[in-house]
Amino acid sequence: MSTLNIVLVEPQIPQNTGNIARTCAATGARLHLVKPLGFAIDDKKLKRAGLDYWQYLDITYYENLAEFLEKNADGNFFFFTTKGQHIYSDAEYPDNSYLIFGREDAGLPEDLLYHHPEDCVRMPMLGMIRSLNLSNTVAIATYEVLRQWGFPKLKTTGELTKYTWN
């Protein structure tokens, strides 16, 4: 089974993290939260955004970025940043990929990006726009990886409630 990991480094906005948790629950991606967080885990806004999906999550917490990097050194890292020189959809994502996202207000540390230039990817956007919303970026990136993998274990067709498809 393929493993996809979503990593939030020091997220600040509980609603974003809640939405991302819901994306992880819907896709089977593992969620990694790197402290310090800008909110308490029991924050009502966080739980409300994630609705009733918390029971489906596989979450790991880390005290800091150094601990995350040390404990997951065998992973395939992709750093999502507006400073990236490569387009996210051009990357090939192997099993055990870690999609790493920084703080909403500051992104990932620039020294980390500098030391991993080939692993820094970005979403194309107009130059005068600072960035996309974090939860939107995570969703786009997650589904690109899953598309490349053929959407393993995901239901790819739906049913009508009152009718039958021909």
PDB file of N, CA and C in Angstrom, residues 37-137:
ATOM      1  N   LEU A  37       2.434  24.964  17.440  1.00  0.00           N
ATOM      2  CA  LEU A  37       1.198  25.225  16.705  1.00  0.00           C
ATOM      3  C   LEU A  37       0.632  26.563  17.168  1.00  0.00           C
ATOM      4  N   GLY A  38      -0.060  27.247  16.294  1.00  0.00           N
ATOM      5  CA  GLY A  38      -0.651  28.536  16.635  1.00  0.00           C
ATOM      6  C   GLY A  38      -2.009  28.417  17.296  1.00  0.00           C
ATOM      7  N   PHE A  39      -2.353  27.238  17.790  1.00  0.00           N
ATOM      8  CA  PHE A  39      -3.656  26.984  18.386  1.00  0.00           C
ATOM      9  C   PHE A  39      -3.541  25.721  19.236  1.00  0.00           C
ATOM     10  N   ALA A  40      -4.547  25.498  20.058  1.00  0.00           N
ATOM     11  CA  ALA A  40      -4.606  24.268  20.850  1.00  0.00           C
ATOM     12  C   ALA A  40      -5.297  23.188  20.021  1.00  0.00           C
ATOM     13  N   ILE A  41      -4.869  21.959  20.180  1.00  0.00           N
ATOM     14  CA  ILE A  41      -5.458  20.849  19.425  1.00  0.00           C
ATOM     15  C   ILE A  41      -6.950  20.707  19.702  1.00  0.00           C
ATOM     16  N   ASP A  42      -7.395  21.131  20.861  1.00  0.00           N
ATOM     17  CA  ASP A  42      -8.821  21.027  21.172  1.00  0.00           C
ATOM     18  C   ASP A  42      -9.606  22.275  20.765  1.00  0.00           C
ATOM     19  N   ASP A  43      -8.965  23.160  20.008  1.00  0.00           N
ATOM     20  CA  ASP A  43      -9.604  24.387  19.541  1.00  0.00           C
ATOM     21  C   ASP A  43     -10.893  24.056  18.792  1.00  0.00           C
ATOM     22  N   LYS A  44     -12.003  24.712  19.154  1.00  0.00           N
ATOM     23  CA  LYS A  44     -13.296  24.454  18.526  1.00  0.00           C
ATOM     24  C   LYS A  44     -13.258  24.714  17.021  1.00  0.00           C
ATOM     25  N   LYS A  45     -12.510  25.728  16.600  1.00  0.00           N
ATOM     26  CA  LYS A  45     -12.429  26.047  15.177  1.00  0.00           C
ATOM     27  C   LYS A  45     -11.747  24.919  14.409  1.00  0.00           C
ATOM     28  N   LEU A  46     -10.753  24.301  15.016  1.00  0.00           N
ATOM     29  CA  LEU A  46     -10.054  23.180  14.403  1.00  0.00           C
ATOM     30  C   LEU A  46     -10.992  21.995  14.252  1.00  0.00           C
ATOM     31  N   LYS A  47     -11.677  21.645  15.316  1.00  0.00           N
ATOM     32  CA  LYS A  47     -12.588  20.507  15.299  1.00  0.00           C
ATOM     33  C   LYS A  47     -13.756  20.754  14.347  1.00  0.00           C
ATOM     34  N   ARG A  48     -14.262  21.975  14.324  1.00  0.00           N
ATOM     35  CA  ARG A  48     -15.400  22.299  13.474  1.00  0.00           C
ATOM     36  C   ARG A  48     -15.038  22.162  11.998  1.00  0.00           C
ATOM     37  N   ALA A  49     -13.850  22.613  11.624  1.00  0.00           N
ATOM     38  CA  ALA A  49     -13.422  22.511  10.226  1.00  0.00           C
ATOM     39  C   ALA A  49     -13.211  21.055   9.828  1.00  0.00           C
ATOM     40  N   GLY A  50     -12.752  20.235  10.758  1.00  0.00           N
ATOM     41  CA  GLY A  50     -12.531  18.824  10.474  1.00  0.00           C
ATOM     42  C   GLY A  50     -13.774  17.977  10.654  1.00  0.00           C
ATOM     43  N   LEU A  51     -14.820  18.619  11.182  1.00  0.00           N
ATOM     44  CA  LEU A  51     -16.098  17.964  11.444  1.00  0.00           C
ATOM     45  C   LEU A  51     -15.910  16.662  12.213  1.00  0.00           C
ATOM     46  N   ASP A  52     -16.539  15.615  11.763  1.00  0.00           N
ATOM     47  CA  ASP A  52     -16.477  14.358  12.499  1.00  0.00           C
ATOM     48  C   ASP A  52     -15.474  13.371  11.890  1.00  0.00           C
ATOM     49  N   TYR A  53     -14.421  13.884  11.280  1.00  0.00           N
ATOM     50  CA  TYR A  53     -13.462  13.029  10.604  1.00  0.00           C
ATOM     51  C   TYR A  53     -12.239  12.681  11.458  1.00  0.00           C
ATOM     52  N   TRP A  54     -12.147  13.228  12.649  1.00  0.00           N
ATOM     53  CA  TRP A  54     -10.946  13.040  13.469  1.00  0.00           C
ATOM     54  C   TRP A  54     -10.659  11.579  13.753  1.00  0.00           C
ATOM     55  N   GLN A  55     -11.696  10.762  13.874  1.00  0.00           N
ATOM     56  CA  GLN A  55     -11.501   9.345  14.184  1.00  0.00           C
ATOM     57  C   GLN A  55     -10.829   8.581  13.042  1.00  0.00           C
ATOM     58  N   TYR A  56     -10.823   9.158  11.834  1.00  0.00           N
ATOM     59  CA  TYR A  56     -10.225   8.493  10.676  1.00  0.00           C
ATOM     60  C   TYR A  56      -8.784   8.922  10.412  1.00  0.00           C
ATOM     61  N   LEU A  57      -8.250   9.772  11.251  1.00  0.00           N
ATOM     62  CA  LEU A  57      -6.917  10.329  11.012  1.00  0.00           C
ATOM     63  C   LEU A  57      -5.805   9.524  11.661  1.00  0.00           C
ATOM     64  N   ASP A  58      -4.677   9.536  10.991  1.00  0.00           N
ATOM     65  CA  ASP A  58      -3.434   9.009  11.535  1.00  0.00           C
ATOM     66  C   ASP A  58      -2.539  10.238  11.709  1.00  0.00           C
ATOM     67  N   ILE A  59      -2.436  10.753  12.940  1.00  0.00           N
ATOM     68  CA  ILE A  59      -1.691  11.993  13.203  1.00  0.00           C
ATOM     69  C   ILE A  59      -0.469  11.700  14.056  1.00  0.00           C
ATOM     70  N   THR A  60       0.656  12.314  13.674  1.00  0.00           N
ATOM     71  CA  THR A  60       1.874  12.264  14.477  1.00  0.00           C
ATOM     72  C   THR A  60       2.283  13.697  14.775  1.00  0.00           C
ATOM     73  N   TYR A  61       2.693  13.928  16.018  1.00  0.00           N
ATOM     74  CA  TYR A  61       3.115  15.259  16.457  1.00  0.00           C
ATOM     75  C   TYR A  61       4.622  15.262  16.698  1.00  0.00           C
ATOM     76  N   TYR A  62       5.251  16.396  16.428  1.00  0.00           N
ATOM     77  CA  TYR A  62       6.691  16.580  16.640  1.00  0.00           C
ATOM     78  C   TYR A  62       6.909  17.878  17.395  1.00  0.00           C
ATOM     79  N   GLU A  63       7.880  17.910  18.241  1.00  0.00           N
ATOM     80  CA  GLU A  63       8.177  19.117  19.025  1.00  0.00           C
ATOM     81  C   GLU A  63       8.761  20.231  18.179  1.00  0.00           C
ATOM     82  N   ASN A  64       9.467  19.867  17.089  1.00  0.00           N
ATOM     83  CA  ASN A  64      10.081  20.878  16.225  1.00  0.00           C
ATOM     84  C   ASN A  64      10.456  20.247  14.893  1.00  0.00           C
ATOM     85  N   LEU A  65      10.927  21.068  13.971  1.00  0.00           N
ATOM     86  CA  LEU A  65      11.276  20.600  12.631  1.00  0.00           C
ATOM     87  C   LEU A  65      12.458  19.640  12.662  1.00  0.00           C
ATOM     88  N   ALA A  66      13.434  19.892  13.530  1.00  0.00           N
ATOM     89  CA  ALA A  66      14.595  19.005  13.629  1.00  0.00           C
ATOM     90  C   ALA A  66      14.166  17.588  14.008  1.00  0.00           C
ATOM     91  N   GLU A  67      13.234  17.474  14.944  1.00  0.00           N
ATOM     92  CA  GLU A  67      12.751  16.148  15.345  1.00  0.00           C
ATOM     93  C   GLU A  67      12.042  15.465  14.184  1.00  0.00           C
ATOM     94  N   PHE A  68      11.211  16.205  13.460  1.00  0.00           N
ATOM     95  CA  PHE A  68      10.521  15.621  12.308  1.00  0.00           C
ATOM     96  C   PHE A  68      11.524  15.089  11.294  1.00  0.00           C
ATOM     97  N   LEU A  69      12.515  15.918  10.931  1.00  0.00           N
ATOM     98  CA  LEU A  69      13.498  15.522   9.921  1.00  0.00           C
ATOM     99  C   LEU A  69      14.303  14.310  10.376  1.00  0.00           C
ATOM    100  N   GLU A  70      14.656  14.264  11.636  1.00  0.00           N
ATOM    101  CA  GLU A  70      15.426  13.141  12.168  1.00  0.00           C
ATOM    102  C   GLU A  70      14.610  11.846  12.148  1.00  0.00           C
ATOM    103  N   LYS A  71      13.367  11.905  12.562  1.00  0.00           N
ATOM    104  CA  LYS A  71      12.537  10.701  12.664  1.00  0.00           C
ATOM    105  C   LYS A  71      12.040  10.190  11.313  1.00  0.00           C
ATOM    106  N   ASN A  72      12.132  11.009  10.282  1.00  0.00           N
ATOM    107  CA  ASN A  72      11.632  10.618   8.960  1.00  0.00           C
ATOM    108  C   ASN A  72      12.699  10.729   7.882  1.00  0.00           C
ATOM    109  N   ALA A  73      13.936  10.538   8.263  1.00  0.00           N
ATOM    110  CA  ALA A  73      15.069  10.722   7.348  1.00  0.00           C
ATOM    111  C   ALA A  73      14.996   9.822   6.116  1.00  0.00           C
ATOM    112  N   ASP A  74      14.245   8.723   6.195  1.00  0.00           N
ATOM    113  CA  ASP A  74      14.139   7.795   5.070  1.00  0.00           C
ATOM    114  C   ASP A  74      13.046   8.188   4.075  1.00  0.00           C
ATOM    115  N   GLY A  75      12.353   9.278   4.347  1.00  0.00           N
ATOM    116  CA  GLY A  75      11.248   9.696   3.489  1.00  0.00           C
ATOM    117  C   GLY A  75      11.698  10.443   2.254  1.00  0.00           C
ATOM    118  N   ASN A  76      10.794  10.577   1.323  1.00  0.00           N
ATOM    119  CA  ASN A  76      11.012  11.365   0.105  1.00  0.00           C
ATOM    120  C   ASN A  76      10.337  12.709   0.318  1.00  0.00           C
ATOM    121  N   PHE A  77      11.140  13.747   0.524  1.00  0.00           N
ATOM    122  CA  PHE A  77      10.624  15.057   0.894  1.00  0.00           C
ATOM    123  C   PHE A  77      10.371  15.941  -0.325  1.00  0.00           C
ATOM    124  N   PHE A  78       9.228  16.645  -0.277  1.00  0.00           N
ATOM    125  CA  PHE A  78       8.883  17.656  -1.267  1.00  0.00           C
ATOM    126  C   PHE A  78       8.438  18.882  -0.491  1.00  0.00           C
ATOM    127  N   PHE A  79       9.178  19.964  -0.650  1.00  0.00           N
ATOM    128  CA  PHE A  79       8.921  21.195   0.088  1.00  0.00           C
ATOM    129  C   PHE A  79       8.094  22.126  -0.797  1.00  0.00           C
ATOM    130  N   PHE A  80       6.866  22.390  -0.383  1.00  0.00           N
ATOM    131  CA  PHE A  80       5.980  23.262  -1.153  1.00  0.00           C
ATOM    132  C   PHE A  80       6.208  24.699  -0.714  1.00  0.00           C
ATOM    133  N   THR A  81       6.608  25.526  -1.676  1.00  0.00           N
ATOM    134  CA  THR A  81       6.998  26.899  -1.379  1.00  0.00           C
ATOM    135  C   THR A  81       6.823  27.786  -2.597  1.00  0.00           C
ATOM    136  N   THR A  82       6.472  29.031  -2.360  1.00  0.00           N
ATOM    137  CA  THR A  82       6.397  29.989  -3.463  1.00  0.00           C
ATOM    138  C   THR A  82       7.785  30.279  -4.019  1.00  0.00           C
ATOM    139  N   LYS A  83       8.820  29.892  -3.293  1.00  0.00           N
ATOM    140  CA  LYS A  83      10.201  30.119  -3.723  1.00  0.00           C
ATOM    141  C   LYS A  83      10.760  28.976  -4.574  1.00  0.00           C
ATOM    142  N   GLY A  84       9.970  27.906  -4.746  1.00  0.00           N
ATOM    143  CA  GLY A  84      10.419  26.737  -5.498  1.00  0.00           C
ATOM    144  C   GLY A  84      10.698  27.042  -6.957  1.00  0.00           C
ATOM    145  N   GLN A  85      11.633  26.301  -7.524  1.00  0.00           N
ATOM    146  CA  GLN A  85      12.028  26.478  -8.918  1.00  0.00           C
ATOM    147  C   GLN A  85      11.409  25.428  -9.834  1.00  0.00           C
ATOM    148  N   HIS A  86      10.633  24.504  -9.266  1.00  0.00           N
ATOM    149  CA  HIS A  86      10.040  23.413 -10.034  1.00  0.00           C
ATOM    150  C   HIS A  86       8.524  23.415  -9.826  1.00  0.00           C
ATOM    151  N   ILE A  87       7.782  23.072 -10.861  1.00  0.00           N
ATOM    152  CA  ILE A  87       6.329  23.019 -10.779  1.00  0.00           C
ATOM    153  C   ILE A  87       5.916  21.703 -10.122  1.00  0.00           C
ATOM    154  N   TYR A  88       5.014  21.773  -9.170  1.00  0.00           N
ATOM    155  CA  TYR A  88       4.600  20.616  -8.379  1.00  0.00           C
ATOM    156  C   TYR A  88       4.123  19.438  -9.234  1.00  0.00           C
ATOM    157  N   SER A  89       3.461  19.703 -10.349  1.00  0.00           N
ATOM    158  CA  SER A  89       2.915  18.627 -11.179  1.00  0.00           C
ATOM    159  C   SER A  89       3.976  17.976 -12.065  1.00  0.00           C
ATOM    160  N   ASP A  90       5.166  18.565 -12.152  1.00  0.00           N
ATOM    161  CA  ASP A  90       6.263  17.961 -12.905  1.00  0.00           C
ATOM    162  C   ASP A  90       7.039  16.955 -12.060  1.00  0.00           C
ATOM    163  N   ALA A  91       6.894  17.036 -10.752  1.00  0.00           N
ATOM    164  CA  ALA A  91       7.612  16.109  -9.861  1.00  0.00           C
ATOM    165  C   ALA A  91       6.970  14.729  -9.929  1.00  0.00           C
ATOM    166  N   GLU A  92       7.792  13.705  -9.708  1.00  0.00           N
ATOM    167  CA  GLU A  92       7.296  12.335  -9.592  1.00  0.00           C
ATOM    168  C   GLU A  92       7.374  11.964  -8.122  1.00  0.00           C
ATOM    169  N   TYR A  93       6.257  11.541  -7.570  1.00  0.00           N
ATOM    170  CA  TYR A  93       6.140  11.287  -6.144  1.00  0.00           C
ATOM    171  C   TYR A  93       6.165   9.783  -5.868  1.00  0.00           C
ATOM    172  N   PRO A  94       7.254   9.283  -5.307  1.00  0.00           N
ATOM    173  CA  PRO A  94       7.313   7.851  -4.993  1.00  0.00           C
ATOM    174  C   PRO A  94       6.557   7.538  -3.703  1.00  0.00           C
ATOM    175  N   ASP A  95       6.424   6.252  -3.428  1.00  0.00           N
ATOM    176  CA  ASP A  95       5.834   5.824  -2.168  1.00  0.00           C
ATOM    177  C   ASP A  95       6.597   6.462  -1.018  1.00  0.00           C
ATOM    178  N   ASN A  96       5.897   6.687   0.074  1.00  0.00           N
ATOM    179  CA  ASN A  96       6.466   7.309   1.275  1.00  0.00           C
ATOM    180  C   ASN A  96       6.908   8.741   1.008  1.00  0.00           C
ATOM    181  N   SER A  97       6.137   9.438   0.201  1.00  0.00           N
ATOM    182  CA  SER A  97       6.399  10.858  -0.052  1.00  0.00           C
ATOM    183  C   SER A  97       5.868  11.689   1.105  1.00  0.00           C
ATOM    184  N   TYR A  98       6.618  12.726   1.434  1.00  0.00           N
ATOM    185  CA  TYR A  98       6.241  13.693   2.458  1.00  0.00           C
ATOM    186  C   TYR A  98       6.065  15.034   1.777  1.00  0.00           C
ATOM    187  N   LEU A  99       4.834  15.533   1.742  1.00  0.00           N
ATOM    188  CA  LEU A  99       4.554  16.856   1.196  1.00  0.00           C
ATOM    189  C   LEU A  99       4.606  17.815   2.373  1.00  0.00           C
ATOM    190  N   ILE A 100       5.581  18.716   2.350  1.00  0.00           N
ATOM    191  CA  ILE A 100       5.869  19.547   3.519  1.00  0.00           C
ATOM    192  C   ILE A 100       5.479  20.993   3.230  1.00  0.00           C
ATOM    193  N   PHE A 101       4.682  21.554   4.149  1.00  0.00           N
ATOM    194  CA  PHE A 101       4.151  22.907   4.010  1.00  0.00           C
ATOM    195  C   PHE A 101       4.499  23.719   5.248  1.00  0.00           C
ATOM    196  N   GLY A 102       4.809  24.993   5.045  1.00  0.00           N
ATOM    197  CA  GLY A 102       5.183  25.863   6.155  1.00  0.00           C
ATOM    198  C   GLY A 102       4.029  26.679   6.700  1.00  0.00           C
ATOM    199  N   ARG A 103       4.380  27.539   7.629  1.00  0.00           N
ATOM    200  CA  ARG A 103       3.413  28.435   8.273  1.00  0.00           C
ATOM    201  C   ARG A 103       2.680  29.280   7.241  1.00  0.00           C
ATOM    202  N   GLU A 104       1.432  29.588   7.528  1.00  0.00           N
ATOM    203  CA  GLU A 104       0.643  30.420   6.623  1.00  0.00           C
ATOM    204  C   GLU A 104       1.250  31.804   6.449  1.00  0.00           C
ATOM    205  N   ASP A 105       1.888  32.341   7.475  1.00  0.00           N
ATOM    206  CA  ASP A 105       2.414  33.701   7.416  1.00  0.00           C
ATOM    207  C   ASP A 105       3.882  33.801   7.034  1.00  0.00           C
ATOM    208  N   ALA A 106       4.601  32.680   7.009  1.00  0.00           N
ATOM    209  CA  ALA A 106       6.039  32.760   6.753  1.00  0.00           C
ATOM    210  C   ALA A 106       6.582  31.664   5.845  1.00  0.00           C
ATOM    211  N   GLY A 107       5.822  30.616   5.613  1.00  0.00           N
ATOM    212  CA  GLY A 107       6.316  29.513   4.797  1.00  0.00           C
ATOM    213  C   GLY A 107       7.343  28.675   5.549  1.00  0.00           C
ATOM    214  N   LEU A 108       8.145  27.956   4.782  1.00  0.00           N
ATOM    215  CA  LEU A 108       9.195  27.115   5.356  1.00  0.00           C
ATOM    216  C   LEU A 108      10.470  27.929   5.541  1.00  0.00           C
ATOM    217  N   PRO A 109      11.331  27.529   6.479  1.00  0.00           N
ATOM    218  CA  PRO A 109      12.592  28.256   6.688  1.00  0.00           C
ATOM    219  C   PRO A 109      13.445  28.256   5.412  1.00  0.00           C
ATOM    220  N   GLU A 110      13.951  29.421   5.061  1.00  0.00           N
ATOM    221  CA  GLU A 110      14.703  29.557   3.821  1.00  0.00           C
ATOM    222  C   GLU A 110      15.989  28.725   3.812  1.00  0.00           C
ATOM    223  N   ASP A 111      16.631  28.540   4.973  1.00  0.00           N
ATOM    224  CA  ASP A 111      17.849  27.723   4.989  1.00  0.00           C
ATOM    225  C   ASP A 111      17.527  26.264   4.649  1.00  0.00           C
ATOM    226  N   LEU A 112      16.364  25.774   5.042  1.00  0.00           N
ATOM    227  CA  LEU A 112      15.926  24.426   4.678  1.00  0.00           C
ATOM    228  C   LEU A 112      15.753  24.330   3.168  1.00  0.00           C
ATOM    229  N   LEU A 113      15.092  25.317   2.586  1.00  0.00           N
ATOM    230  CA  LEU A 113      14.874  25.336   1.140  1.00  0.00           C
ATOM    231  C   LEU A 113      16.192  25.410   0.386  1.00  0.00           C
ATOM    232  N   TYR A 114      17.095  26.243   0.856  1.00  0.00           N
ATOM    233  CA  TYR A 114      18.390  26.429   0.212  1.00  0.00           C
ATOM    234  C   TYR A 114      19.167  25.113   0.113  1.00  0.00           C
ATOM    235  N   HIS A 115      19.052  24.284   1.143  1.00  0.00           N
ATOM    236  CA  HIS A 115      19.801  23.028   1.173  1.00  0.00           C
ATOM    237  C   HIS A 115      19.090  21.876   0.445  1.00  0.00           C
ATOM    238  N   HIS A 116      17.902  22.124  -0.092  1.00  0.00           N
ATOM    239  CA  HIS A 116      17.145  21.101  -0.825  1.00  0.00           C
ATOM    240  C   HIS A 116      16.523  21.691  -2.100  1.00  0.00           C
ATOM    241  N   PRO A 117      17.327  22.326  -2.952  1.00  0.00           N
ATOM    242  CA  PRO A 117      16.744  23.036  -4.104  1.00  0.00           C
ATOM    243  C   PRO A 117      15.966  22.142  -5.068  1.00  0.00           C
ATOM    244  N   GLU A 118      16.394  20.925  -5.270  1.00  0.00           N
ATOM    245  CA  GLU A 118      15.720  20.038  -6.218  1.00  0.00           C
ATOM    246  C   GLU A 118      14.388  19.509  -5.680  1.00  0.00           C
ATOM    247  N   ASP A 119      14.179  19.647  -4.371  1.00  0.00           N
ATOM    248  CA  ASP A 119      12.969  19.133  -3.738  1.00  0.00           C
ATOM    249  C   ASP A 119      11.946  20.230  -3.437  1.00  0.00           C
ATOM    250  N   CYS A 120      12.221  21.446  -3.898  1.00  0.00           N
ATOM    251  CA  CYS A 120      11.315  22.579  -3.671  1.00  0.00           C
ATOM    252  C   CYS A 120      10.404  22.737  -4.886  1.00  0.00           C
ATOM    253  N   VAL A 121       9.095  22.650  -4.635  1.00  0.00           N
ATOM    254  CA  VAL A 121       8.123  22.758  -5.721  1.00  0.00           C
ATOM    255  C   VAL A 121       7.128  23.866  -5.405  1.00  0.00           C
ATOM    256  N   ARG A 122       6.542  24.406  -6.464  1.00  0.00           N
ATOM    257  CA  ARG A 122       5.578  25.490  -6.283  1.00  0.00           C
ATOM    258  C   ARG A 122       4.371  25.291  -7.171  1.00  0.00           C
ATOM    259  N   MET A 123       3.305  25.967  -6.793  1.00  0.00           N
ATOM    260  CA  MET A 123       2.097  26.028  -7.602  1.00  0.00           C
ATOM    261  C   MET A 123       2.227  27.258  -8.500  1.00  0.00           C
ATOM    262  N   PRO A 124       2.030  27.115  -9.800  1.00  0.00           N
ATOM    263  CA  PRO A 124       2.078  28.297 -10.656  1.00  0.00           C
ATOM    264  C   PRO A 124       0.924  29.246 -10.314  1.00  0.00           C
ATOM    265  N   MET A 125       1.216  30.530 -10.308  1.00  0.00           N
ATOM    266  CA  MET A 125       0.187  31.543 -10.065  1.00  0.00           C
ATOM    267  C   MET A 125       0.685  32.885 -10.587  1.00  0.00           C
ATOM    268  N   LEU A 126      -0.199  33.832 -10.682  1.00  0.00           N
ATOM    269  CA  LEU A 126       0.178  35.166 -11.136  1.00  0.00           C
ATOM    270  C   LEU A 126       1.215  35.762 -10.186  1.00  0.00           C
ATOM    271  N   GLY A 127       2.144  36.526 -10.736  1.00  0.00           N
ATOM    272  CA  GLY A 127       3.241  37.079  -9.958  1.00  0.00           C
ATOM    273  C   GLY A 127       2.851  38.031  -8.846  1.00  0.00           C
ATOM    274  N   MET A 128       1.738  38.736  -9.014  1.00  0.00           N
ATOM    275  CA  MET A 128       1.367  39.717  -7.992  1.00  0.00           C
ATOM    276  C   MET A 128       0.592  39.097  -6.832  1.00  0.00           C
ATOM    277  N   ILE A 129       0.304  37.802  -6.918  1.00  0.00           N
ATOM    278  CA  ILE A 129      -0.398  37.096  -5.853  1.00  0.00           C
ATOM    279  C   ILE A 129       0.638  36.430  -4.953  1.00  0.00           C
ATOM    280  N   ARG A 130       0.524  36.670  -3.658  1.00  0.00           N
ATOM    281  CA  ARG A 130       1.525  36.164  -2.709  1.00  0.00           C
ATOM    282  C   ARG A 130       1.519  34.642  -2.631  1.00  0.00           C
ATOM    283  N   SER A 131       0.326  34.049  -2.426  1.00  0.00           N
ATOM    284  CA  SER A 131       0.255  32.592  -2.331  1.00  0.00           C
ATOM    285  C   SER A 131      -1.205  32.149  -2.300  1.00  0.00           C
ATOM    286  N   LEU A 132      -1.400  30.861  -2.471  1.00  0.00           N
ATOM    287  CA  LEU A 132      -2.725  30.268  -2.304  1.00  0.00           C
ATOM    288  C   LEU A 132      -2.965  29.991  -0.826  1.00  0.00           C
ATOM    289  N   ASN A 133      -4.213  29.775  -0.468  1.00  0.00           N
ATOM    290  CA  ASN A 133      -4.540  29.362   0.886  1.00  0.00           C
ATOM    291  C   ASN A 133      -3.897  27.997   1.161  1.00  0.00           C
ATOM    292  N   LEU A 134      -3.399  27.798   2.365  1.00  0.00           N
ATOM    293  CA  LEU A 134      -2.693  26.572   2.720  1.00  0.00           C
ATOM    294  C   LEU A 134      -3.552  25.332   2.508  1.00  0.00           C
ATOM    295  N   SER A 135      -4.786  25.341   2.970  1.00  0.00           N
ATOM    296  CA  SER A 135      -5.601  24.126   2.829  1.00  0.00           C
ATOM    297  C   SER A 135      -5.900  23.827   1.363  1.00  0.00           C
ATOM    298  N   ASN A 136      -6.045  24.855   0.532  1.00  0.00           N
ATOM    299  CA  ASN A 136      -6.242  24.635  -0.900  1.00  0.00           C
ATOM    300  C   ASN A 136      -4.994  24.035  -1.528  1.00  0.00           C
ATOM    301  N   THR A 137      -3.839  24.553  -1.158  1.00  0.00           N
ATOM    302  CA  THR A 137      -2.574  24.054  -1.697  1.00  0.00           C
ATOM    303  C   THR A 137      -2.370  22.589  -1.339  1.00  0.00           C
TER     304      THR A 137
END
